[in-house]
GROMACS .gro file of C-alpha atoms in nm:
model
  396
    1UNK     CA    1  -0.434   1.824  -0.522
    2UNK     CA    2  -0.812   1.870  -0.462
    3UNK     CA    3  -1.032   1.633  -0.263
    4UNK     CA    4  -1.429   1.638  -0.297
    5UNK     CA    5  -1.637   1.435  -0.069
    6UNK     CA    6  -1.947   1.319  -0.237
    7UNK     CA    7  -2.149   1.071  -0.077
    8UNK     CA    8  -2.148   0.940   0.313
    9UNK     CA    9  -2.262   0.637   0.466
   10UNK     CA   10  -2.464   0.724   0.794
   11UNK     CA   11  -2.345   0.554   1.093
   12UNK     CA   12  -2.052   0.468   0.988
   13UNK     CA   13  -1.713   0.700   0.831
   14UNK     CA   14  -1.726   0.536   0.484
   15UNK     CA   15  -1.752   0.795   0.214
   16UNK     CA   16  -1.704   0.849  -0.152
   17UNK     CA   17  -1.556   1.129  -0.371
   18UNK     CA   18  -1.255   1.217  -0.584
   19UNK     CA   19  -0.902   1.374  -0.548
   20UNK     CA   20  -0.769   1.600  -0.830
   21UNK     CA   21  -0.422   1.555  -0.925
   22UNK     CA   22  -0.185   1.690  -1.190
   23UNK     CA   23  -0.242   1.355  -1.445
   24UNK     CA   24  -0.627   1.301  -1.370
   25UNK     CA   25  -0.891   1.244  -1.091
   26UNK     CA   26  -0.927   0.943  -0.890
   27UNK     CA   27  -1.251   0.852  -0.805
   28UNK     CA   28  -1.253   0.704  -0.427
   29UNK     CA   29  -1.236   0.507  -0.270
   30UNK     CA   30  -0.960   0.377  -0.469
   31UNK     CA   31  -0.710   0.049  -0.467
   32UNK     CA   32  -0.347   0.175  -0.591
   33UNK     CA   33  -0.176  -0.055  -0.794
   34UNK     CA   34   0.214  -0.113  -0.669
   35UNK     CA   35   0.472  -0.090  -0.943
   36UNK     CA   36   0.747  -0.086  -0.653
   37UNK     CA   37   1.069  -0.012  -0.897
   38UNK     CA   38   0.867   0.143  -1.112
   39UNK     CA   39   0.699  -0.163  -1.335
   40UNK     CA   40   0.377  -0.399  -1.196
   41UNK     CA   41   0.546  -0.709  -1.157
   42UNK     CA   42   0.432  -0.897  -1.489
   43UNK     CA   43   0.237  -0.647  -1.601
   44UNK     CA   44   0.304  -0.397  -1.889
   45UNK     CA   45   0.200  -0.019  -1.868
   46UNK     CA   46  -0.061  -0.096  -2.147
   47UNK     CA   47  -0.239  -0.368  -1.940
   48UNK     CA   48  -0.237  -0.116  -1.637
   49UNK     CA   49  -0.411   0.110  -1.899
   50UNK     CA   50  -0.626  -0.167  -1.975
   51UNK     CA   51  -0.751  -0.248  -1.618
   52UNK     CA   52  -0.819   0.103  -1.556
   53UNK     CA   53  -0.594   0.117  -1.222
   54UNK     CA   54  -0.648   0.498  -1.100
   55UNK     CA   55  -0.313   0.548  -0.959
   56UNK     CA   56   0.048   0.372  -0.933
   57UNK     CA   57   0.273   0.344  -0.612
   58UNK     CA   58   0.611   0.309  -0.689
   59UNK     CA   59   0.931   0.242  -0.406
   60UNK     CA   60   1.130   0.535  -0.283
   61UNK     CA   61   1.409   0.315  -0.128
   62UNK     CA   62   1.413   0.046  -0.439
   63UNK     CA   63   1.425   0.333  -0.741
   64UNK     CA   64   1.673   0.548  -0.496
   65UNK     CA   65   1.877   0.200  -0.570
   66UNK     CA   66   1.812   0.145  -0.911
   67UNK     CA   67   1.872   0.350  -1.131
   68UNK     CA   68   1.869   0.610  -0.859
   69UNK     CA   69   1.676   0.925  -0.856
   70UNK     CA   70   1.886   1.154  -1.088
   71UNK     CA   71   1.841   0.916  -1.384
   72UNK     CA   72   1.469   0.875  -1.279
   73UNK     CA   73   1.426   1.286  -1.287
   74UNK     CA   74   1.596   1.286  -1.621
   75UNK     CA   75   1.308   1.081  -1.743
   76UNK     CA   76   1.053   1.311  -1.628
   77UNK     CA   77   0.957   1.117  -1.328
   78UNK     CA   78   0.853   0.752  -1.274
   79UNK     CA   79   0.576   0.763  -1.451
   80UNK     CA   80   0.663   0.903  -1.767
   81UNK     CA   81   1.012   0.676  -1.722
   82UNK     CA   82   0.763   0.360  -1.716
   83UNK     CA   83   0.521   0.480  -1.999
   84UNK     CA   84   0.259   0.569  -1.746
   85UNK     CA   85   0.050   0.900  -1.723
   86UNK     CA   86  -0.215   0.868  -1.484
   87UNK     CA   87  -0.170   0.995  -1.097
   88UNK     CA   88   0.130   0.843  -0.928
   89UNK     CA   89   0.227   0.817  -0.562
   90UNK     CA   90   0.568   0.704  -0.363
   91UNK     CA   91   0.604   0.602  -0.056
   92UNK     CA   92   0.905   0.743   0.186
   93UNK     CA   93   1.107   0.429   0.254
   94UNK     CA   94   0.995   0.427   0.641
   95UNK     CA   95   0.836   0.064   0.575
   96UNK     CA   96   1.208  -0.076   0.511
   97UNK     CA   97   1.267   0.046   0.861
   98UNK     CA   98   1.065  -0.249   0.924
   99UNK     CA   99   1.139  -0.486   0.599
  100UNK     CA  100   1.507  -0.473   0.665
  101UNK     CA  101   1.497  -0.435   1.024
  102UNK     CA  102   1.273  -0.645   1.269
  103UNK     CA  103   1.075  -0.844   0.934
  104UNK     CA  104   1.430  -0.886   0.801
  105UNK     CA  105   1.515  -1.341   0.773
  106UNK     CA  106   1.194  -1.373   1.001
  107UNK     CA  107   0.817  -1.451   0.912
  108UNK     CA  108   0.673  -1.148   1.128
  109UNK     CA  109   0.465  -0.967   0.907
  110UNK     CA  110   0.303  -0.590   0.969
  111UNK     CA  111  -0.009  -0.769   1.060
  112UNK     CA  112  -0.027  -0.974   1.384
  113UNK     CA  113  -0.219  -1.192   1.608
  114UNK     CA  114  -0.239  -1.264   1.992
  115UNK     CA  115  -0.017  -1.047   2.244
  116UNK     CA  116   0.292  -0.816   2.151
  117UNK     CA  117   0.584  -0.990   2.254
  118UNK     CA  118   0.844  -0.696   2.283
  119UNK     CA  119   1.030  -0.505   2.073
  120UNK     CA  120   1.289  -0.664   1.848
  121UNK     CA  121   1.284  -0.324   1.601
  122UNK     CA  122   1.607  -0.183   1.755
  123UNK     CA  123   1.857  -0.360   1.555
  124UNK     CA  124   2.186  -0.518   1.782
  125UNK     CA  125   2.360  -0.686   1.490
  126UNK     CA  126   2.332  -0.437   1.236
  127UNK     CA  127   2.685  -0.524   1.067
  128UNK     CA  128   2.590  -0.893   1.046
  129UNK     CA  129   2.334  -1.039   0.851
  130UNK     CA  130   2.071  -1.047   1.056
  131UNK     CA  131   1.905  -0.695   1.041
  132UNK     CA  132   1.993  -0.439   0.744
  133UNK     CA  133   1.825  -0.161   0.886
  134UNK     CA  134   1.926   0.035   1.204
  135UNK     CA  135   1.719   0.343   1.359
  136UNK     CA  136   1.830   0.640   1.520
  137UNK     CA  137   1.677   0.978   1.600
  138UNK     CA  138   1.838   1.117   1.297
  139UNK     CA  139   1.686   0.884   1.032
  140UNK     CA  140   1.749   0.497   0.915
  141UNK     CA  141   2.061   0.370   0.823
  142UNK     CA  142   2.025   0.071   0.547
  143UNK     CA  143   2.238  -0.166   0.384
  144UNK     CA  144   2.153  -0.234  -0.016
  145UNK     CA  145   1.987  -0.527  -0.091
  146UNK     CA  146   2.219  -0.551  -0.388
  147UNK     CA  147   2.562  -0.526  -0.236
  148UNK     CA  148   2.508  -0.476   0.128
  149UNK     CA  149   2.674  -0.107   0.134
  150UNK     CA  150   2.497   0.148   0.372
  151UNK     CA  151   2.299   0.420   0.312
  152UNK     CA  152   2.157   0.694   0.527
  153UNK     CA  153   1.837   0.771   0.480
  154UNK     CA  154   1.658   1.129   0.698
  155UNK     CA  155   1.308   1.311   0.678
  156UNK     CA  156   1.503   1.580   0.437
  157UNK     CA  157   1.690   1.334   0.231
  158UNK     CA  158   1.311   1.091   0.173
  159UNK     CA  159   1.181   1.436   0.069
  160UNK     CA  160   1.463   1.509  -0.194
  161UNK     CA  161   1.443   1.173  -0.355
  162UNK     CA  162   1.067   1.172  -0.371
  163UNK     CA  163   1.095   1.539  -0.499
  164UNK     CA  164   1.307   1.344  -0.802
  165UNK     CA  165   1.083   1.093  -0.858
  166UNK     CA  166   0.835   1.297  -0.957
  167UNK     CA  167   0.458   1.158  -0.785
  168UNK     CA  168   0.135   1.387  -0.768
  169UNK     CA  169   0.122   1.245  -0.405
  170UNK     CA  170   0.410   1.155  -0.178
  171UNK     CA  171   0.479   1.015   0.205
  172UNK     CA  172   0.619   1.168   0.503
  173UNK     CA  173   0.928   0.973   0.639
  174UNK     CA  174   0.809   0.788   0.954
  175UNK     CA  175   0.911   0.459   1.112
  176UNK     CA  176   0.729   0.164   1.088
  177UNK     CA  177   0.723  -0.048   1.415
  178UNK     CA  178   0.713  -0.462   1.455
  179UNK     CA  179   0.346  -0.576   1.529
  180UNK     CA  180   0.555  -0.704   1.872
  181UNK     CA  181   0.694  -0.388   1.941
  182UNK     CA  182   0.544  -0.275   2.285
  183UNK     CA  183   0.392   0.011   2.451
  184UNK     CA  184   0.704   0.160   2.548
  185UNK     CA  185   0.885   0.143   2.193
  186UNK     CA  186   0.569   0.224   2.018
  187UNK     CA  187   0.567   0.549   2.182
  188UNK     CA  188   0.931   0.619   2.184
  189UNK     CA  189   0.871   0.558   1.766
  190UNK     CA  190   0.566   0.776   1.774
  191UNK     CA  191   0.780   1.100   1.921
  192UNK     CA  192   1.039   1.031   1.660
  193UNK     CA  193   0.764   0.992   1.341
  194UNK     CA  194   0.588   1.303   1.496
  195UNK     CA  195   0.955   1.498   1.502
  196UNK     CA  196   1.035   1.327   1.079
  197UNK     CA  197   0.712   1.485   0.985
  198UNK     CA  198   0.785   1.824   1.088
  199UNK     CA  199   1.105   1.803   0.926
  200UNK     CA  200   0.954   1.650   0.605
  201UNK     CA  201   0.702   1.970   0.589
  202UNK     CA  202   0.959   2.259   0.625
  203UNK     CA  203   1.190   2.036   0.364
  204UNK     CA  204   0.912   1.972   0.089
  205UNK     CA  205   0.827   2.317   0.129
  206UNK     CA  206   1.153   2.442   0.022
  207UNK     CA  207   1.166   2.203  -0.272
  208UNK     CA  208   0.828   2.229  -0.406
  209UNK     CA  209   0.767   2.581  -0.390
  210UNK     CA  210   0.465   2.580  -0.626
  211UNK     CA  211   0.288   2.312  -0.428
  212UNK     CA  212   0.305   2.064  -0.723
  213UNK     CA  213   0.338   1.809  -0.504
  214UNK     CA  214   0.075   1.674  -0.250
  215UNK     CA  215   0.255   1.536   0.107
  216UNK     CA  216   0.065   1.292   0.311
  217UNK     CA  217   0.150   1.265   0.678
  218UNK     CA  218   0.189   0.918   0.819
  219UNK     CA  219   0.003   0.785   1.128
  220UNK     CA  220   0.172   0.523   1.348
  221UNK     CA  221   0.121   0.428   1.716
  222UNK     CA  222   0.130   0.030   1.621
  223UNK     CA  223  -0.166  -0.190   1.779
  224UNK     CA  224  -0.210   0.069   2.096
  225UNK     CA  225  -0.525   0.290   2.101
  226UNK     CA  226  -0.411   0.557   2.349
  227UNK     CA  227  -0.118   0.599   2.055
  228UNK     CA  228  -0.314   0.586   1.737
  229UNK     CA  229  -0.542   0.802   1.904
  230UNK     CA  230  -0.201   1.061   1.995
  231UNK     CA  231  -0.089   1.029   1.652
  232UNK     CA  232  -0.423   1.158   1.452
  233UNK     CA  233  -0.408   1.450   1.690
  234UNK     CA  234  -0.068   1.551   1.676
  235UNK     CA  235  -0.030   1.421   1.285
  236UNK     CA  236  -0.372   1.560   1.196
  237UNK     CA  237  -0.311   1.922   1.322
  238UNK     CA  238   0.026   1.948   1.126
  239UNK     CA  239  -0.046   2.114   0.751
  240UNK     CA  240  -0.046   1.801   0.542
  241UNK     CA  241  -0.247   1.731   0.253
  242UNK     CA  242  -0.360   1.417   0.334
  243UNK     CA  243  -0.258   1.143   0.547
  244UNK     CA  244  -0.176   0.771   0.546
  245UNK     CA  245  -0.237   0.488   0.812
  246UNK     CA  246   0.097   0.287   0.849
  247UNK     CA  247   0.249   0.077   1.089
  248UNK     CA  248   0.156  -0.257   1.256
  249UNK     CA  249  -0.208  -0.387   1.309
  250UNK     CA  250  -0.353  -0.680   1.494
  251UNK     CA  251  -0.584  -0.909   1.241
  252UNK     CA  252  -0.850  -0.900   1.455
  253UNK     CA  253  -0.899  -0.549   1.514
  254UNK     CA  254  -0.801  -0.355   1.159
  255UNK     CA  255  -1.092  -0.244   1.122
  256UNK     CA  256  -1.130  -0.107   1.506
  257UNK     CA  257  -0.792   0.089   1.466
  258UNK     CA  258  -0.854   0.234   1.146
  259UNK     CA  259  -1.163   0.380   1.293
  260UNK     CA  260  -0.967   0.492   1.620
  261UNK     CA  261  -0.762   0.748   1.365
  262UNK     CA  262  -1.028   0.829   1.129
  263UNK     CA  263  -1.269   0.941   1.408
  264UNK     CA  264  -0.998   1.201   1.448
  265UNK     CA  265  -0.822   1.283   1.140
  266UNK     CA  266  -0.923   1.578   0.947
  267UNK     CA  267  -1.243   1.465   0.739
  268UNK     CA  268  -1.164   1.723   0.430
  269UNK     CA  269  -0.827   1.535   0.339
  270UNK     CA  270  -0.807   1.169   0.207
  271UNK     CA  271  -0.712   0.891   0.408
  272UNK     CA  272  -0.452   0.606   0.237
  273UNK     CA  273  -0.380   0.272   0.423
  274UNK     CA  274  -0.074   0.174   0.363
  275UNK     CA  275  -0.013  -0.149   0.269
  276UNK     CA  276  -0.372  -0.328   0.283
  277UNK     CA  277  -0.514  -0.583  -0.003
  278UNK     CA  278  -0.720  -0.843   0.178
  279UNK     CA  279  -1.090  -0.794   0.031
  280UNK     CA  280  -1.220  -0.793   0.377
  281UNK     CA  281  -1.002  -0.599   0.504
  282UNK     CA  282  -1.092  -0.283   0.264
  283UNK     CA  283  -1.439  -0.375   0.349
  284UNK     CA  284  -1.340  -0.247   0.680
  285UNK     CA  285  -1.120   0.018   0.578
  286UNK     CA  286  -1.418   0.181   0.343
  287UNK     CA  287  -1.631   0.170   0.616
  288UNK     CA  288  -1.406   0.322   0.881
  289UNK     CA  289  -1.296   0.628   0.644
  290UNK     CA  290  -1.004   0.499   0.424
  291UNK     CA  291  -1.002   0.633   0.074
  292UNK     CA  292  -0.711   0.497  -0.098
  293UNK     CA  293  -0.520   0.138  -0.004
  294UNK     CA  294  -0.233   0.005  -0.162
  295UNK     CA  295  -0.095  -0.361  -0.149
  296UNK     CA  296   0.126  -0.575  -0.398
  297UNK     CA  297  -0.065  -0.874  -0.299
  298UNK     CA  298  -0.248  -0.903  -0.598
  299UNK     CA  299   0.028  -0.963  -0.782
  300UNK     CA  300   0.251  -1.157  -0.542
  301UNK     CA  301  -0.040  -1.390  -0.494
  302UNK     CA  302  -0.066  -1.396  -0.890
  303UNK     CA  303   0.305  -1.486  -0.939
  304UNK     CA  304   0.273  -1.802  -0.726
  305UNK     CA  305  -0.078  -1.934  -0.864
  306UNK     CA  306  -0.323  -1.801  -0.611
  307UNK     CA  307  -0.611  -1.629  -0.758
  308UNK     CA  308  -0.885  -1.423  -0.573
  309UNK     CA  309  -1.247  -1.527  -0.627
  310UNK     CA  310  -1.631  -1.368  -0.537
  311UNK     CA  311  -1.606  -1.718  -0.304
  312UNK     CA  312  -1.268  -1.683  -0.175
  313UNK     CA  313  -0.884  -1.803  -0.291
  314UNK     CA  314  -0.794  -2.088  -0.523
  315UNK     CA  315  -0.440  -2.251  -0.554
  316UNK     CA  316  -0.465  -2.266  -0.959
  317UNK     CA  317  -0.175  -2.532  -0.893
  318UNK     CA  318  -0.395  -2.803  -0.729
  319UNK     CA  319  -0.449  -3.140  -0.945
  320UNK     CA  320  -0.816  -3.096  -0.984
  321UNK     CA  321  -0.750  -2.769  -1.210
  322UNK     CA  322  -0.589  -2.943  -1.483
  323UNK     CA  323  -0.873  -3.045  -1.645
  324UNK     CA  324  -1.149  -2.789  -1.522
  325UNK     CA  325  -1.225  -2.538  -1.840
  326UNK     CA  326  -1.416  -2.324  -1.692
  327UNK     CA  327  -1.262  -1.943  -1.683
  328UNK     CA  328  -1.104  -1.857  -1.303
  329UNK     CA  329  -1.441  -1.679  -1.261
  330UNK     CA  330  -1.760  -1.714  -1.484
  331UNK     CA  331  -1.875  -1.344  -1.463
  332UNK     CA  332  -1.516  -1.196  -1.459
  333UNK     CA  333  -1.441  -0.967  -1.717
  334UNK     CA  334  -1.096  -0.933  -1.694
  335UNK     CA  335  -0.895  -1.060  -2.019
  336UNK     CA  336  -0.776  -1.352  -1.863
  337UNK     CA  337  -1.112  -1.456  -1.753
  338UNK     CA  338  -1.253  -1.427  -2.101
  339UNK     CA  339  -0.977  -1.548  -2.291
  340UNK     CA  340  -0.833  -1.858  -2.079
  341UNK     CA  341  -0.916  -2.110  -1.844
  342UNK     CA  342  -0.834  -2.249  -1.601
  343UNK     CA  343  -0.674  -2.563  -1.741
  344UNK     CA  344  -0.497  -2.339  -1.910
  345UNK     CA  345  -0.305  -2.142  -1.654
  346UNK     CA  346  -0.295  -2.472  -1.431
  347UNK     CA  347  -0.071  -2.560  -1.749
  348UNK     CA  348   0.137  -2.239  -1.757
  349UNK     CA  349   0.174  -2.263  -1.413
  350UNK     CA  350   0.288  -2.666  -1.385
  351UNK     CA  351   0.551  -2.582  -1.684
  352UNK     CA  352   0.669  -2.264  -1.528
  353UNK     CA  353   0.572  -2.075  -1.795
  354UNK     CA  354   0.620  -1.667  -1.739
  355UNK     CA  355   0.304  -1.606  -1.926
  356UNK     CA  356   0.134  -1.785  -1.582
  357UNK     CA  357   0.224  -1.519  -1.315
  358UNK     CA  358   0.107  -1.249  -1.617
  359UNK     CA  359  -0.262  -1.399  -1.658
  360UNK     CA  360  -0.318  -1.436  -1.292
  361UNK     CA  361  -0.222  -1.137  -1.201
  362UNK     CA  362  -0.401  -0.971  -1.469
  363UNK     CA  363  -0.700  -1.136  -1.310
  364UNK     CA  364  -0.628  -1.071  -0.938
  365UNK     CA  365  -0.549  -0.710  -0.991
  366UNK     CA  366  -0.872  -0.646  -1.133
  367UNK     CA  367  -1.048  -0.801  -0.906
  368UNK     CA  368  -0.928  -0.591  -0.659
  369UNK     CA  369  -0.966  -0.300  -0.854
  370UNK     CA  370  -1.344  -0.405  -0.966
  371UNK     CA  371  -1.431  -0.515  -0.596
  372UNK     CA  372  -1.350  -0.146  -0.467
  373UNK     CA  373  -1.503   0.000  -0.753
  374UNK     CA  374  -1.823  -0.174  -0.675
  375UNK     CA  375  -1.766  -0.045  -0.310
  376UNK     CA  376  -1.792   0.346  -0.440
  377UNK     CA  377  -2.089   0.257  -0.632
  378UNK     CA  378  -2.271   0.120  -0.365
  379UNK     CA  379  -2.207   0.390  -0.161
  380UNK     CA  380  -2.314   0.612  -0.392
  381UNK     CA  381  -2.623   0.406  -0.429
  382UNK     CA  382  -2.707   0.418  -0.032
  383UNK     CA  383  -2.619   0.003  -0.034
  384UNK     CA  384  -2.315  -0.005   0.072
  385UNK     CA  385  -2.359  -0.211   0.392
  386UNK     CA  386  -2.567  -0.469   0.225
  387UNK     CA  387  -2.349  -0.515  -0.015
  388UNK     CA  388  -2.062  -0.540   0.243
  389UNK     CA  389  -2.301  -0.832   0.418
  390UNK     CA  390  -2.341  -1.041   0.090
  391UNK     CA  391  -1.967  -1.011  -0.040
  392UNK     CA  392  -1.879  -1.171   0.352
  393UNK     CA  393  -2.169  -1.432   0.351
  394UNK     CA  394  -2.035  -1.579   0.012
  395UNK     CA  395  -1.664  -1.524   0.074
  396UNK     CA  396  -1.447  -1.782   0.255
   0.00000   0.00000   0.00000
């Protein structure tokens, strides 16, 4: 993998340029489209092709499930086993940590608001059905989704699956804390990410012995300065080839921590933040350093009939769309947008047709993808921050 910065905003970290990887360049900053078992829910590899999405994420702990790694590496990877050939990333299955721990039956989400209110990420009823994750020093111990039996995942054991599923650019194991976590566990996770990562490097190294594979170290330290700040120190100086932002944020401040680790992370490697599709929020991650952002909001929000907009979100399901026939978005190109409208998918969506979650997602995911596209060429124009200003002013 080779990353070239080629433009910079001044006074601020936001910066375009491109990273070279074995199936093609991406040209940053980036959104990566999430095809978490290897498909984009509702989407076929040809309308991936279609939107022009850079780069696919796909799910270490859900293809490590099904069909499991070996068949996976039999296919050539899990991008040639989906009918996909551009770049490719997976994640380490550290977020599950989280998922199927402390998020597990609750609505806490890694985003938060207000005060943390303790740490509920060490899991006492592991063997009920409460939590399905439990966290030692060693690694994460996880019970299937599918048929509750356990599974032991470590740093070396993230890096051998990854190795088998085949991605230009994969994830260090790390552990990804509750939003309510507090001070105390935060740090206690931070030691125990810092001590994964080592172990992921001197693993990876011994698998991929060409360097085929790029490894991203993963910065955590939850919605604590002082820790974020510790973490792109101690994460930054460790030989990585680029790094990701993980963990738990506070809404309010995003942008503010993102800038925290930026400020200190290596500025010759790309920058991923993990997990991130609100439009303002990658506002604020462009403009405090991020380069690549992944999310499967897009098409979550698709499946369930709410559709991003220049002017904000609309719940295609509300009475007054059944008769509008207008497209979703007059200037959208997307095909939906040009094809249907939105009487139409108001339709689809009121007779639970499956061809509704397709359409809107085919719409949402390239707005995203548009949006940040417009992002790199305003940087590269010098208008970035105005165009920042007038997305916000027109966006509710």
């Amino acid at each position: 993998m080779k990353f070239v910065i080629e433009k910079k905003v001044a006074g601020t970290l936001a910066r375009a340029g491109s990273i070279e990887t074995p199936h093609g360049t991406i040209q940053t900053p980036a959104f990566v489209t999430v095809g978490t078992k290897a498909t984009v829910k509702a989407l076929t590899p040809e309308h991936i092709r279609e939107l022009r999405a850079q780069v696919v994420l796909a799910n270490t702990y859900h293809l490590y499930l099904q069909p499991g790694p070996d068949i996976v590496a039999m296919a050539g990877g899990f991008g040639k086993f989906m009918g996909y050939y551009g770049p490719t990333m997976t994640d380490s299955g550290g977020f599950q940590a989280f998922s199927l721990g402390a998020a597990y039956g609750s609505s806490v989400s890694k985003v938060a608001t207000g005060e943390a209110k303790g740490n509920k990420t060490e899991i006492e009823n592991f063997n009920g059905k409460k939590q399905m994750a439990r966290i030692t020093d060693e690694g994460v111990e996880f019970r299937s989704f599918l048929d509750g039996s356990k599974h032991f995942f470590t740093p070396e054991r993230s890096m051998e699956i990854q190795w088998k599923l085949g991605a230009d650019m994969i994830f260090a194991f790390d552990e990804c804390t509750s939003p309510h976590a507090d001070f105390n566990y935060q740090k206690r996770a931070l030691a125990r990410t810092y001590s994964w990562a080592e172990r992921c490097i001197a693993r990876h190294e011994e698998l991929d012995t060409e360097h085929v594979q790029a490894l991203f170290g993963v910065v955590q330290g939850g919605r604590f300065k002082e820790l974020r700040e510790e973490a792109a120190r101690t994460i930054g100086a460790l030989p990585f080839d680029g790094f990701g932002i993980g963990g738990s944020f506070n809404k309010e401040d995003l942008g503010s921590a993102v800038g925290w680790v930026n400020a200190i992370l290596p500025e010759e490697k790309p920058r991923h933040l993990l997990g991130i599709g609100e439009p303002l929020d990658l506002f604020d991650a462009v403009e405090q350093g991020c380069d690549l952002f992944d999310c499967i909001a897009p098409t979550r929000m698709g499946r369930h009939g709410s559709l991003n907009t220049q002017t904000g979100k609309i719940n295609i399901r509300n009475k007054k769309f059944t008769t509008d026939f207008s497209p979703i978005e007059k200037d959208c190109t997307c095909y939906t947008c040009t094809h249907h409208t939105r009487a139409y998918l108001a339709h689809l969506f009121r007779a639970d047709e499956m061809l509704a979650g397709t359409l809107a997602s085919i719409h949402n995911v390239h707005f995203l993808l548009r949006l940040v596209e417009r992002m790199r060429e305003a940087i590269l124009n010098d208008t970035f921050l105005e165009f920042k200003k007038e997305f916000i002013a027109n966006y509710r």
